[in-house]
Short mmCIF file of C-alpha atoms and ligand atoms in Angstrom, two decimals:
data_model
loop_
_atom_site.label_atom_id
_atom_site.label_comp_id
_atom_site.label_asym_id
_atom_site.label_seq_id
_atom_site.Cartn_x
_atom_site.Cartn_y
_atom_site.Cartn_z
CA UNK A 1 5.67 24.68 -3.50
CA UNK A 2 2.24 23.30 -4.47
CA UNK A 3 -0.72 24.72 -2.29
CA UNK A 4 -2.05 21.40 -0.51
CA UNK A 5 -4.17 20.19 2.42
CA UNK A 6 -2.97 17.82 4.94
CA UNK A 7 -5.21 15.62 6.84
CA UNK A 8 -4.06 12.86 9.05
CA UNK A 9 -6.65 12.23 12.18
CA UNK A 10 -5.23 9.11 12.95
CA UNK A 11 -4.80 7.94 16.70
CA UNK A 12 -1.08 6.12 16.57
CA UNK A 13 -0.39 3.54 19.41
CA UNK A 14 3.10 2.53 18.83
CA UNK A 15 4.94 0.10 20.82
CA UNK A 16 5.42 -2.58 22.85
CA UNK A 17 1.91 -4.74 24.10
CA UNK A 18 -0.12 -1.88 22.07
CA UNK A 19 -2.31 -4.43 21.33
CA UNK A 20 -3.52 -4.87 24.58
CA UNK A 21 -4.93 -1.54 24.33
CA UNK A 22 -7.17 -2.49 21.39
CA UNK A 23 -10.63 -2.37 23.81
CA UNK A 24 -10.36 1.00 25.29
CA UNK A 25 -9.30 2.17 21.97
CA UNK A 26 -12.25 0.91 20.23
CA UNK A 27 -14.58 2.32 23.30
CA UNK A 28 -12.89 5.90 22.96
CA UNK A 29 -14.08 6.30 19.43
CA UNK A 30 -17.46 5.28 19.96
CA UNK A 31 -17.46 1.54 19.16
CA UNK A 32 -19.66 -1.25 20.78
CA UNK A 33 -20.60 -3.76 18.34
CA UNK A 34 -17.39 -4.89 16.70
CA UNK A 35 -16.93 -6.45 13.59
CA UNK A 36 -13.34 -8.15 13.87
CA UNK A 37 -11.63 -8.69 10.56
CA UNK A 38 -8.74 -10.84 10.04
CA UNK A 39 -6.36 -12.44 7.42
CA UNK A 40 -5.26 -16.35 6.52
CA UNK A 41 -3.79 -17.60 9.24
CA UNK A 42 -0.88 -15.41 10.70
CA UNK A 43 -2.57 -13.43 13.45
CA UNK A 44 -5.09 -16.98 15.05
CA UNK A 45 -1.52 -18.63 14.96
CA UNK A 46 0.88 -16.02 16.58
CA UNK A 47 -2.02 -15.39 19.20
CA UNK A 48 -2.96 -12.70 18.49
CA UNK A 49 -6.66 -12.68 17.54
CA UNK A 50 -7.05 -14.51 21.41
CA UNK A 51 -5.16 -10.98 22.82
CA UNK A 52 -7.51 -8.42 20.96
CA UNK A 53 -10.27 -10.36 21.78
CA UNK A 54 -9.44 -10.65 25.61
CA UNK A 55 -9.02 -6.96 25.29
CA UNK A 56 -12.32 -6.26 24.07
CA UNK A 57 -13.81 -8.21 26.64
CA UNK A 58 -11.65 -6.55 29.13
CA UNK A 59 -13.68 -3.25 27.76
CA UNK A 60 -16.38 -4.66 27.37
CA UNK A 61 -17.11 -4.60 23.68
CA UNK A 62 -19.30 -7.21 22.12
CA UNK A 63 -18.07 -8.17 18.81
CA UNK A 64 -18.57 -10.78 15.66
CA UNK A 65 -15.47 -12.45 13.91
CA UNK A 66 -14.63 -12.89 10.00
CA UNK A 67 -11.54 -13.93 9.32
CA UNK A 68 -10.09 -15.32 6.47
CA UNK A 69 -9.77 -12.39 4.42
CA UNK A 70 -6.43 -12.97 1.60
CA UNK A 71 -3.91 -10.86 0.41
CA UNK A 72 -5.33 -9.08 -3.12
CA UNK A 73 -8.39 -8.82 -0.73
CA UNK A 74 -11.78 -9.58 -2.44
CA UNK A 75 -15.18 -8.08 -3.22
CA UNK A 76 -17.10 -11.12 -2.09
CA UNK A 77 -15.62 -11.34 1.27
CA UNK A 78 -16.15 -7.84 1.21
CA UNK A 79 -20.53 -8.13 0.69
CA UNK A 80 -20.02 -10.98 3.28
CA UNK A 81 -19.00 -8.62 5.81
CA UNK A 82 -21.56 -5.84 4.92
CA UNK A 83 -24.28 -8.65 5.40
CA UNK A 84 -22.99 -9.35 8.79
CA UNK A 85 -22.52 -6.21 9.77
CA UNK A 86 -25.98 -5.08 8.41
CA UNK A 87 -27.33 -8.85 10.42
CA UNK A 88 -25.07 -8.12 13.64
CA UNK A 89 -25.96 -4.30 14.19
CA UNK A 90 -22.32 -4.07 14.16
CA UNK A 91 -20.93 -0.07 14.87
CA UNK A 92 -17.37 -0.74 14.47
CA UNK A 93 -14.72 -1.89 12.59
CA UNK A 94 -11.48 -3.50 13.40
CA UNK A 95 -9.01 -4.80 11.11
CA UNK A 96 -6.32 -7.40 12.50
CA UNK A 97 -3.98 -7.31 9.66
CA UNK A 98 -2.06 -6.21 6.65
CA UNK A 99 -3.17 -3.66 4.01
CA UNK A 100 -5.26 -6.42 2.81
CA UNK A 101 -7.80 -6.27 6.03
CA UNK A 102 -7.49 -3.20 6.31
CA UNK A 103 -9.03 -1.79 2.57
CA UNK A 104 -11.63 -5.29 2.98
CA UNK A 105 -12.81 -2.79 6.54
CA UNK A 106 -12.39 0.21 4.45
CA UNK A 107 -15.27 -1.73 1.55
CA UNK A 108 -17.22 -3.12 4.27
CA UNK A 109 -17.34 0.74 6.05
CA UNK A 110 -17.87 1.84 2.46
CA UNK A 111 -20.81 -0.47 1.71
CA UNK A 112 -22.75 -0.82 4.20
CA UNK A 113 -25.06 1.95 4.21
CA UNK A 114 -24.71 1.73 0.23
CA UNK A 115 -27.60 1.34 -1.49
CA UNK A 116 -26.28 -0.49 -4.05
CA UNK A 117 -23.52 -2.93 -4.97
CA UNK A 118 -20.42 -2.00 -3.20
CA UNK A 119 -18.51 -3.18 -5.97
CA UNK A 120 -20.20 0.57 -8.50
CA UNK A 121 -17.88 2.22 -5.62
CA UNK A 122 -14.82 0.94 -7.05
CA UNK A 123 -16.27 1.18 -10.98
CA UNK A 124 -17.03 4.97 -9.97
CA UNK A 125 -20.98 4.30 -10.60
CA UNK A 126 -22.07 5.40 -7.42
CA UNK A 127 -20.22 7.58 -4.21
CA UNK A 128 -20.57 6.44 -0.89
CA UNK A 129 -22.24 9.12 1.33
CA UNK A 130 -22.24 7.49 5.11
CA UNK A 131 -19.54 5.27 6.53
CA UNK A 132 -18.55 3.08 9.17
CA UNK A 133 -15.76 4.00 11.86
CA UNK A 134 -13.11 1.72 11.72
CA UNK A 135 -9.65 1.24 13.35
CA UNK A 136 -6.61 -1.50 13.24
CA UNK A 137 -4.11 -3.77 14.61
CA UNK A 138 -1.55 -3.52 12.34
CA UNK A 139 0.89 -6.58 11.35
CA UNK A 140 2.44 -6.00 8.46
CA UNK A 141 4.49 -2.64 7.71
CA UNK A 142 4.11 -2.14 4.03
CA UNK A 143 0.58 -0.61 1.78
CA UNK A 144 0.46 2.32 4.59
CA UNK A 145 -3.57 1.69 4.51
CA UNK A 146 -3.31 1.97 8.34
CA UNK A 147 -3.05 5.72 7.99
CA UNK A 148 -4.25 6.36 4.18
CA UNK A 149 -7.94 6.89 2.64
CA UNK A 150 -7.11 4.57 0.27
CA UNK A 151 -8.66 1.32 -0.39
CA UNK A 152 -7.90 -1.58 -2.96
CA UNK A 153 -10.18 -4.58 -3.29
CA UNK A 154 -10.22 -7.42 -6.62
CA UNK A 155 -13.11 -8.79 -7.98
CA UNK A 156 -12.45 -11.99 -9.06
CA UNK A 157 -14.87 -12.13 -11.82
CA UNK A 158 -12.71 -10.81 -14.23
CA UNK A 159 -9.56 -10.38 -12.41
CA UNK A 160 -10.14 -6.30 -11.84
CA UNK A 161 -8.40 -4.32 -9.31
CA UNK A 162 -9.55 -1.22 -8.34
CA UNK A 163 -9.21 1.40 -5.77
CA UNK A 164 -11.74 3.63 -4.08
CA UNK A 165 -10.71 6.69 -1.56
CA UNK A 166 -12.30 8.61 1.14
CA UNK A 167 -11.19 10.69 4.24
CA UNK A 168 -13.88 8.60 6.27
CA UNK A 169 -11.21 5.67 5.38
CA UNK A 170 -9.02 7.22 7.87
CA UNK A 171 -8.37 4.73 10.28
CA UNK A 172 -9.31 6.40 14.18
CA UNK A 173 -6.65 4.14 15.59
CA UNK A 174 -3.73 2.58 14.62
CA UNK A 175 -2.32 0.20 17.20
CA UNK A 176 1.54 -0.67 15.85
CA UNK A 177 3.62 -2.94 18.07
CA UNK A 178 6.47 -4.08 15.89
CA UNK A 179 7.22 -7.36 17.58
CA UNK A 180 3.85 -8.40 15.74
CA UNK A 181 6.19 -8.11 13.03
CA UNK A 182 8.69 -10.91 14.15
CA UNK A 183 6.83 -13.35 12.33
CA UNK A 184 6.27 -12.26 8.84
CA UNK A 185 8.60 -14.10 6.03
CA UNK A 186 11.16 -12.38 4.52
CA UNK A 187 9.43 -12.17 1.05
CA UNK A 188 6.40 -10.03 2.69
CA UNK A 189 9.10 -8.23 4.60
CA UNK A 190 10.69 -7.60 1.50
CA UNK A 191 7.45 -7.06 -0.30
CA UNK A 192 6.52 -4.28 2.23
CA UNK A 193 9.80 -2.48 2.16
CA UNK A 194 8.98 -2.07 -1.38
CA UNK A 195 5.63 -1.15 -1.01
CA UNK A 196 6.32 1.88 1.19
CA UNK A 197 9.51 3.33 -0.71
CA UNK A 198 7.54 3.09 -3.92
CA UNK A 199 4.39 5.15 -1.89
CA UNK A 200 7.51 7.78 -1.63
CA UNK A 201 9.00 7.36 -4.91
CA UNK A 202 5.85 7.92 -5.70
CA UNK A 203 5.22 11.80 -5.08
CA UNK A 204 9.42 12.04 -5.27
CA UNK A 205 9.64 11.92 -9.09
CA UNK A 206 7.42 14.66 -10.22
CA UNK A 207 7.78 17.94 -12.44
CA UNK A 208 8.37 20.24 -9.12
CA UNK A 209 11.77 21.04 -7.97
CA UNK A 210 10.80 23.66 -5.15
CA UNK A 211 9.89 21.38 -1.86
CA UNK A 212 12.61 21.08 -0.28
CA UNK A 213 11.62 20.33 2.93
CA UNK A 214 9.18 17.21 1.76
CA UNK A 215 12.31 15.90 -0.54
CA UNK A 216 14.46 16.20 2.47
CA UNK A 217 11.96 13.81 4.50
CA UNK A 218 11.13 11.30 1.48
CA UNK A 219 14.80 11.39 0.88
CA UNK A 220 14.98 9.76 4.79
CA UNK A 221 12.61 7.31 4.44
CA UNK A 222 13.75 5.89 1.47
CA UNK A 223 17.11 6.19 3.35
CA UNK A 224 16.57 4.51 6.16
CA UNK A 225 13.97 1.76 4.27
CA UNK A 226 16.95 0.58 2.73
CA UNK A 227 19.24 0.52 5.74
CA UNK A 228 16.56 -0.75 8.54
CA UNK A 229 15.30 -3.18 5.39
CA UNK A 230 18.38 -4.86 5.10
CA UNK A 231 19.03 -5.07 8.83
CA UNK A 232 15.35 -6.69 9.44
CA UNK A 233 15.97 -9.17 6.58
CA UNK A 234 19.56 -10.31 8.58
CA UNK A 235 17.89 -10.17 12.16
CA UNK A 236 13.94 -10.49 12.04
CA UNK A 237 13.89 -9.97 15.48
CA UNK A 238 15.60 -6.89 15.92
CA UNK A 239 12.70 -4.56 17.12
CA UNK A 240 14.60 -1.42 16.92
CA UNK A 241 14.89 -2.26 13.39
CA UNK A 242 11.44 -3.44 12.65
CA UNK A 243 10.11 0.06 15.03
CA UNK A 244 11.70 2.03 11.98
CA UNK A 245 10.32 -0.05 9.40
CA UNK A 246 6.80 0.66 10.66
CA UNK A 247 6.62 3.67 11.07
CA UNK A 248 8.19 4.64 7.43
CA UNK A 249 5.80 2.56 6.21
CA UNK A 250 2.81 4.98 7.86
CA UNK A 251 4.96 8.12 7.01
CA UNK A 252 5.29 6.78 3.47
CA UNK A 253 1.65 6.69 2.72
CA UNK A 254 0.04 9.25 5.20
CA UNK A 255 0.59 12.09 2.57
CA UNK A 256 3.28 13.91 4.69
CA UNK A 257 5.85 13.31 1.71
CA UNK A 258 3.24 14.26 -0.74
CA UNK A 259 2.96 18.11 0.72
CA UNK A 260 3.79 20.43 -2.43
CA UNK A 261 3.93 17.76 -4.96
CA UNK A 262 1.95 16.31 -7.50
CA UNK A 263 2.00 12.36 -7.20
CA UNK A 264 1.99 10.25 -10.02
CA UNK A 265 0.69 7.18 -9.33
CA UNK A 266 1.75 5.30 -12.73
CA UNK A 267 3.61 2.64 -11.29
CA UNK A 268 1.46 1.80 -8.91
CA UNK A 269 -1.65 1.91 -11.64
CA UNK A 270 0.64 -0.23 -13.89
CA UNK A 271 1.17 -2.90 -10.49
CA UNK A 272 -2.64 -2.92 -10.13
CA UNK A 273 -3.52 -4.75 -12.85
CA UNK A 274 -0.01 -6.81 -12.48
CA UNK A 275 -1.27 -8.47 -9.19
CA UNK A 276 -5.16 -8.37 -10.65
CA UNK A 277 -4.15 -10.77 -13.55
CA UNK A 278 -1.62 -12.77 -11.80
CA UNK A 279 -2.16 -12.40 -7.81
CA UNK A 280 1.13 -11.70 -6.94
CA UNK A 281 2.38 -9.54 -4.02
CA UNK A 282 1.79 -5.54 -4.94
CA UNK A 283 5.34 -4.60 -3.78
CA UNK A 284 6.65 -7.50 -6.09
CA UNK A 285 4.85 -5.92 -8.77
CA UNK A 286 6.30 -2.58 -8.14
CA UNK A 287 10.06 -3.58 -7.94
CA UNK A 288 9.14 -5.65 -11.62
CA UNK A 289 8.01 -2.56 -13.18
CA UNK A 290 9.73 0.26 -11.98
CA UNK A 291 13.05 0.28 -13.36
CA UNK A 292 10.91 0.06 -17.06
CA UNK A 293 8.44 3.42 -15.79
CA UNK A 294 11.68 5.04 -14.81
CA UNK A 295 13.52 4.93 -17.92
CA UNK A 296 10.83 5.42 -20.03
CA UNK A 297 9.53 8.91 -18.02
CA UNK A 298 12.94 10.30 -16.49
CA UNK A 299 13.76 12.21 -19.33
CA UNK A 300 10.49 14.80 -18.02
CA UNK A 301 12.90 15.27 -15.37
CA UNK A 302 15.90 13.97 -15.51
CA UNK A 303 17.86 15.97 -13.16
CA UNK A 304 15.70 14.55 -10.22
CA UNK A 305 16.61 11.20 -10.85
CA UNK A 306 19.89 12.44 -10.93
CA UNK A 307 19.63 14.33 -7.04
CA UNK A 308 17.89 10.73 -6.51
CA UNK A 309 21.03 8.90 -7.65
CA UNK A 310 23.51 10.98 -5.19
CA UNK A 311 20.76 12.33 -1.84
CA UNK A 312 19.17 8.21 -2.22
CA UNK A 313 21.51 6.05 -3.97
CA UNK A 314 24.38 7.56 -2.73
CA UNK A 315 26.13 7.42 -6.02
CA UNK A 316 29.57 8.95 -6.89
CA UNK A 317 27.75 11.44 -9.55
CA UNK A 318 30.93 13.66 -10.06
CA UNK A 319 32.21 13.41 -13.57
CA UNK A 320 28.90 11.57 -14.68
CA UNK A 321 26.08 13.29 -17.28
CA UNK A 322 22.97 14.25 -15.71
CA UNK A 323 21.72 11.12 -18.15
CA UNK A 324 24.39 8.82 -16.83
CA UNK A 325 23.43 9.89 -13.00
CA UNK A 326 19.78 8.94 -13.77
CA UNK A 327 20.27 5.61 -14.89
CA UNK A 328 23.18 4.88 -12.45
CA UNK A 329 20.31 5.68 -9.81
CA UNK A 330 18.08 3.60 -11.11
CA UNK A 331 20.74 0.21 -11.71
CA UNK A 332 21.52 1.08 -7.83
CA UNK A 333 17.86 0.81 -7.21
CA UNK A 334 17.17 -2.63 -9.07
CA UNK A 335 20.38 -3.83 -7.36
CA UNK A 336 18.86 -3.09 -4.03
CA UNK A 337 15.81 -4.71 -4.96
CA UNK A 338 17.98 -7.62 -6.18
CA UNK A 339 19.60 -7.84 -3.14
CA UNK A 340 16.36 -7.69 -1.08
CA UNK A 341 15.07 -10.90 -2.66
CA UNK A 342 12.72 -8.72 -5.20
CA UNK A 343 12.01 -9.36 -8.82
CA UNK A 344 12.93 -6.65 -11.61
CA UNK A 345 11.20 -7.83 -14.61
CA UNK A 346 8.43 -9.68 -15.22
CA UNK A 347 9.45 -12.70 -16.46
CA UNK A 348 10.89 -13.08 -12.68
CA UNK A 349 7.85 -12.41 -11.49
CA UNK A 350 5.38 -14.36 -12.79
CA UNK A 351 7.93 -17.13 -13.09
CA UNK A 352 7.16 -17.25 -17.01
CA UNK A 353 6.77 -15.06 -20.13
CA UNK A 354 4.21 -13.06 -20.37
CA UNK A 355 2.72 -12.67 -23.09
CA UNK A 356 1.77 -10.28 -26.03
CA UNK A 357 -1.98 -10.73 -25.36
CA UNK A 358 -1.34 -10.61 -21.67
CA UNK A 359 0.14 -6.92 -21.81
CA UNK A 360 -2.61 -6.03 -24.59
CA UNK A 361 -5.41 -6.38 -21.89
CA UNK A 362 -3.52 -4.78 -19.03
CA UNK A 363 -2.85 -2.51 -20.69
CA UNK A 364 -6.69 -1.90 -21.59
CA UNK A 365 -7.60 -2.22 -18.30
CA UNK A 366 -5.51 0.15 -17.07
CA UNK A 367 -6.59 3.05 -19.74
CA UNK A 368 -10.09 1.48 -19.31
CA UNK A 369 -10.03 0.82 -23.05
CA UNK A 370 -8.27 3.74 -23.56
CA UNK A 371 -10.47 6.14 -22.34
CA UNK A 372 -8.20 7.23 -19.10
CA UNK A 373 -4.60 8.51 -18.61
CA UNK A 374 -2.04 7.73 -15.91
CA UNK A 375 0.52 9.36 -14.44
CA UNK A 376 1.76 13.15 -14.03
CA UNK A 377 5.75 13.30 -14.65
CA UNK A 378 4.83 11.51 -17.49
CA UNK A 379 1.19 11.23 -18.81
CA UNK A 380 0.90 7.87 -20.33
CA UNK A 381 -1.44 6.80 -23.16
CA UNK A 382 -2.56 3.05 -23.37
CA UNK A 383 0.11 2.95 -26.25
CA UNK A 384 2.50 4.24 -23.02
CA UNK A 385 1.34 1.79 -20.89
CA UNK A 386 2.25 -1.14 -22.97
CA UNK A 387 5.51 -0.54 -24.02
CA UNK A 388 6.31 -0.43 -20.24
CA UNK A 389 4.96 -3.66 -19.76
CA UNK A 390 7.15 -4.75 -22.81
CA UNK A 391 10.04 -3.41 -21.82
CA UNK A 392 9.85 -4.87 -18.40
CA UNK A 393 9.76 -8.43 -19.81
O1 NZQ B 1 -3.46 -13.80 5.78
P1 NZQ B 1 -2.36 -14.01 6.74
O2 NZQ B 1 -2.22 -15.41 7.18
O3 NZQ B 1 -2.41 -13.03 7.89
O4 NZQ B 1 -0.97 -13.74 5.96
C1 NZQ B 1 -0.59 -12.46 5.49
C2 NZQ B 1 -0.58 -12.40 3.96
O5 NZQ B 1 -0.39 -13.66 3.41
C3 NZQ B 1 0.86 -12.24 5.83
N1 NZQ B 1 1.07 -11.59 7.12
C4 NZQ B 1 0.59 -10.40 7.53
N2 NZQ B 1 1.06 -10.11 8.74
C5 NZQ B 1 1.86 -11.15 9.11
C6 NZQ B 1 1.86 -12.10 8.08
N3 NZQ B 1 2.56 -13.26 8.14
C7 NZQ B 1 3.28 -13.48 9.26
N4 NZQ B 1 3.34 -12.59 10.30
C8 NZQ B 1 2.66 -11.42 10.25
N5 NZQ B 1 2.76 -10.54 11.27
O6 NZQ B 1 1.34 -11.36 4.83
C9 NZQ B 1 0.64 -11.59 3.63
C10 NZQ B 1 0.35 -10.26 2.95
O7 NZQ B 1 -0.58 -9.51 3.69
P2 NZQ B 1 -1.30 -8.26 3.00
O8 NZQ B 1 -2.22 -7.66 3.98
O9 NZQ B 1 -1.85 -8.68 1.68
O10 NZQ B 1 -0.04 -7.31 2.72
P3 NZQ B 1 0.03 -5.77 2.47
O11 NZQ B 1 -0.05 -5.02 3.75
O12 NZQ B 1 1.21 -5.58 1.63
O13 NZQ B 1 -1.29 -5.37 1.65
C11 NZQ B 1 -1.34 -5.53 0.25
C12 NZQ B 1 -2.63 -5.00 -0.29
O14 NZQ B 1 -2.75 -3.59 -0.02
C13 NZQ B 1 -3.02 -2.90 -1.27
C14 NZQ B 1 -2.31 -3.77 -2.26
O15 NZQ B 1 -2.73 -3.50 -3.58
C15 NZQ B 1 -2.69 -5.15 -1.80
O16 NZQ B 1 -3.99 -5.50 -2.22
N6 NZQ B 1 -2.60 -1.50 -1.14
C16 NZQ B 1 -3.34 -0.70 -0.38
C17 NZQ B 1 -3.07 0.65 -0.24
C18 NZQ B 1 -3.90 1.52 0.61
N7 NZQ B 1 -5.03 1.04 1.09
O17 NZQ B 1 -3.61 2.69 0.84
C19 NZQ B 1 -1.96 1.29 -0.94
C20 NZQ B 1 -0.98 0.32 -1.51
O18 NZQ B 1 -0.32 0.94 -2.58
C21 NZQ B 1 -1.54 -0.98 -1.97
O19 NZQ B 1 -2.04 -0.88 -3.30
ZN1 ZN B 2 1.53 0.41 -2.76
#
């Protein structure tokens, strides 16, 4: 087993009517001007925004609104919230969202005290040295943001995607009441599934085969994703069902399945620039290009996709190859995205070919002109890169 740290500080309020607890949350760590950060439309529509705001008032929080914040979340709604913030004397973040509001918070906390463009954070031309607290009401269960440093924001000049980390990003709260879930549609139900067994899948397939006790947990939650996934898609409304759903989705990304591994991150690099040049969902993305990573990088280890096949899958492996086990894992896999509503090639998920010029520049971006590597089980070249896109068409 790898040596590792493990750091996860966030405050989890998990239930029913969490989100009435939003205030006294926001006054325990410290806040009293809040900025409050929200999506489209969902959360004014369902309510919700009137709720949080009732119980800041409750607490006696003062507070500023921006909503309007979309999903592939963007770096100019991103400097309009660090100018409000800066105009506002704002000391506090909350997001009232998906992973999407959450990482616009996390640029926002990022940039504000940045002296320059927040935008150099994400080109890695400059490192962000004081941040803003920030904490969430979460509605979607899916990029795990609620509970990860990560952050992902597009700049729409130029269609990049890019993603910048920190501790500080650490949400202090996380308020999770899965009814908040009822509502979403069973493509970004479907999406998020995705989203969080790919976080796990993630850290799963890597060159180590001595963690037991972190494969035994991933193994669960990509378990019960798939059980509790198919259950929410046939009763949205189920909350024990959407409860487990959540939760995996924070487990998935909080860097509890990553203890002792090495992560490696291709597919989701490979997704990045996916939803930066088309704007589709990230966990469509993932389920498009997966199966393509995956056959192109098991043989580094193929017995693990083997153990994934039987412990995940639950595949009949007896009699089969350790080469026939892998890819038997991985058709189970695509059929379970299949039968989620998900797309496994890319023609399926842009809704067209895509072209030879298309993959050229991803997969330039990606390598940053073939200057940078990605992945570990695998490390893949800009060459690498694009005959995953191909073979994904
Ligand atoms: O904008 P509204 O109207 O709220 O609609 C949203 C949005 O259209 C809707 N939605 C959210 N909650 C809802 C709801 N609709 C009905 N009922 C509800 N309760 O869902 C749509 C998608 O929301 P979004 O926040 O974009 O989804 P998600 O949480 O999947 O976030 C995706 C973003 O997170 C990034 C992705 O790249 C993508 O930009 N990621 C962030 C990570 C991180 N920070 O650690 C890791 C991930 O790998 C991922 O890359
Ligand atoms: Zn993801």
């Amino acid at each position: 087993m790898k040596d590792f740290k493990y750091y996860a500080p966030t405050w989890v309020e998990f239930g029913r009517n969490a989100e009435e607890k939003v205030g006294a949350l926001v006054k325990r760590f410290g806040g009293t001007r809040v900025l409050l950060h929200y999506g489209g439309q969902s959360a004014v529509r369902s309510g919700l925004i009137d709720r949080v705001e009732n119980s800041l008032k409750e607490a006696g929080i003062a507070y500023v609104k921006l909503g309007g914040v979309v999903p592939n979340p963007r770096v100019s709604m991103v400097r309009r919230g660090i100018a409000l913030c800066k105009q506002e004397n704002i000391d506090f973040l909350l997001a009232v969202g998906g992973g999407s509001v959450i990482d616009s918070c996390k640029a926002i906390s990022a940039g504000r005290y940045y002296q320059g463009d927040v935008w150099d954070l994400y080109l890695r031309r400059g490192e962000a040295t004081r941040f803003m607290p920030l904490g969430c009401v979460l509605t979607i269960p899916a990029a795990g943001s609620e509970m990860s440093d990560g952050s992902v924001i597009t700049n729409e000049e130029g269609n990049l995607k890019k993603d910048y980390g920190s501790d500080e990003f650490r949400c202090k709260f996380a308020v999770m009441n899965p009814e908040l879930t009822y509502t979403l549609p069973a493509w970004q139900t479907a999406c998020g599934v995705t989203d969080m067994m790919m976080h796990t899948m993630e850290r799963y397939f890597s060159k180590d085969d001595d963690m037991e006790v972190t494969d035994a947990v991933a193994e669960a939650i990509l378990r019960t994703c798939m059980t509790e996934g198919r259950k929410v898609l046939d009763h949205p409304t189920d909350y024990n069902s959407r409860a487990q759903i959540m939760w995996a989705g924070s487990l998935a990304h909080n860097d509890l399945t990553g203890c002792g591994t090495s992560g490696d991150w291709a597919t989701h690099c490979l997704e990045h620039e996916l939803s930066g040049m088309f704007d589709v969902s990230h966990g469509a993305g993932l389920a498009a290009i997966w199966g393509s990573w995956a056959r192109y990088t098991r043989g580094e280890n193929m017995s693990r996709f083997a153990r994934f096949a039987h412990n995940v899958m639950g595949v009949d492996t007896s009699g089969m190859s350790t080469e026939e086990a892998a890819e038997a894992g991985i058709q189970a896999m695509e059929r379970f995205y299949t039968s989620i509503g998900m797309p496994t090639n890319l023609h399926d998920l842009v809704g067209r070919d895509v072209t030879d010029a298309e993959i050229e520049e991803m997969a330039d971006k990606c390598s940053d002109g073939d200057t940078k590597t990605v992945g570990v089980l695998r490390v893949l070249h800009r060459a690498d890169m694009a005959a995953i896109y191909r073979n994904a068409r």
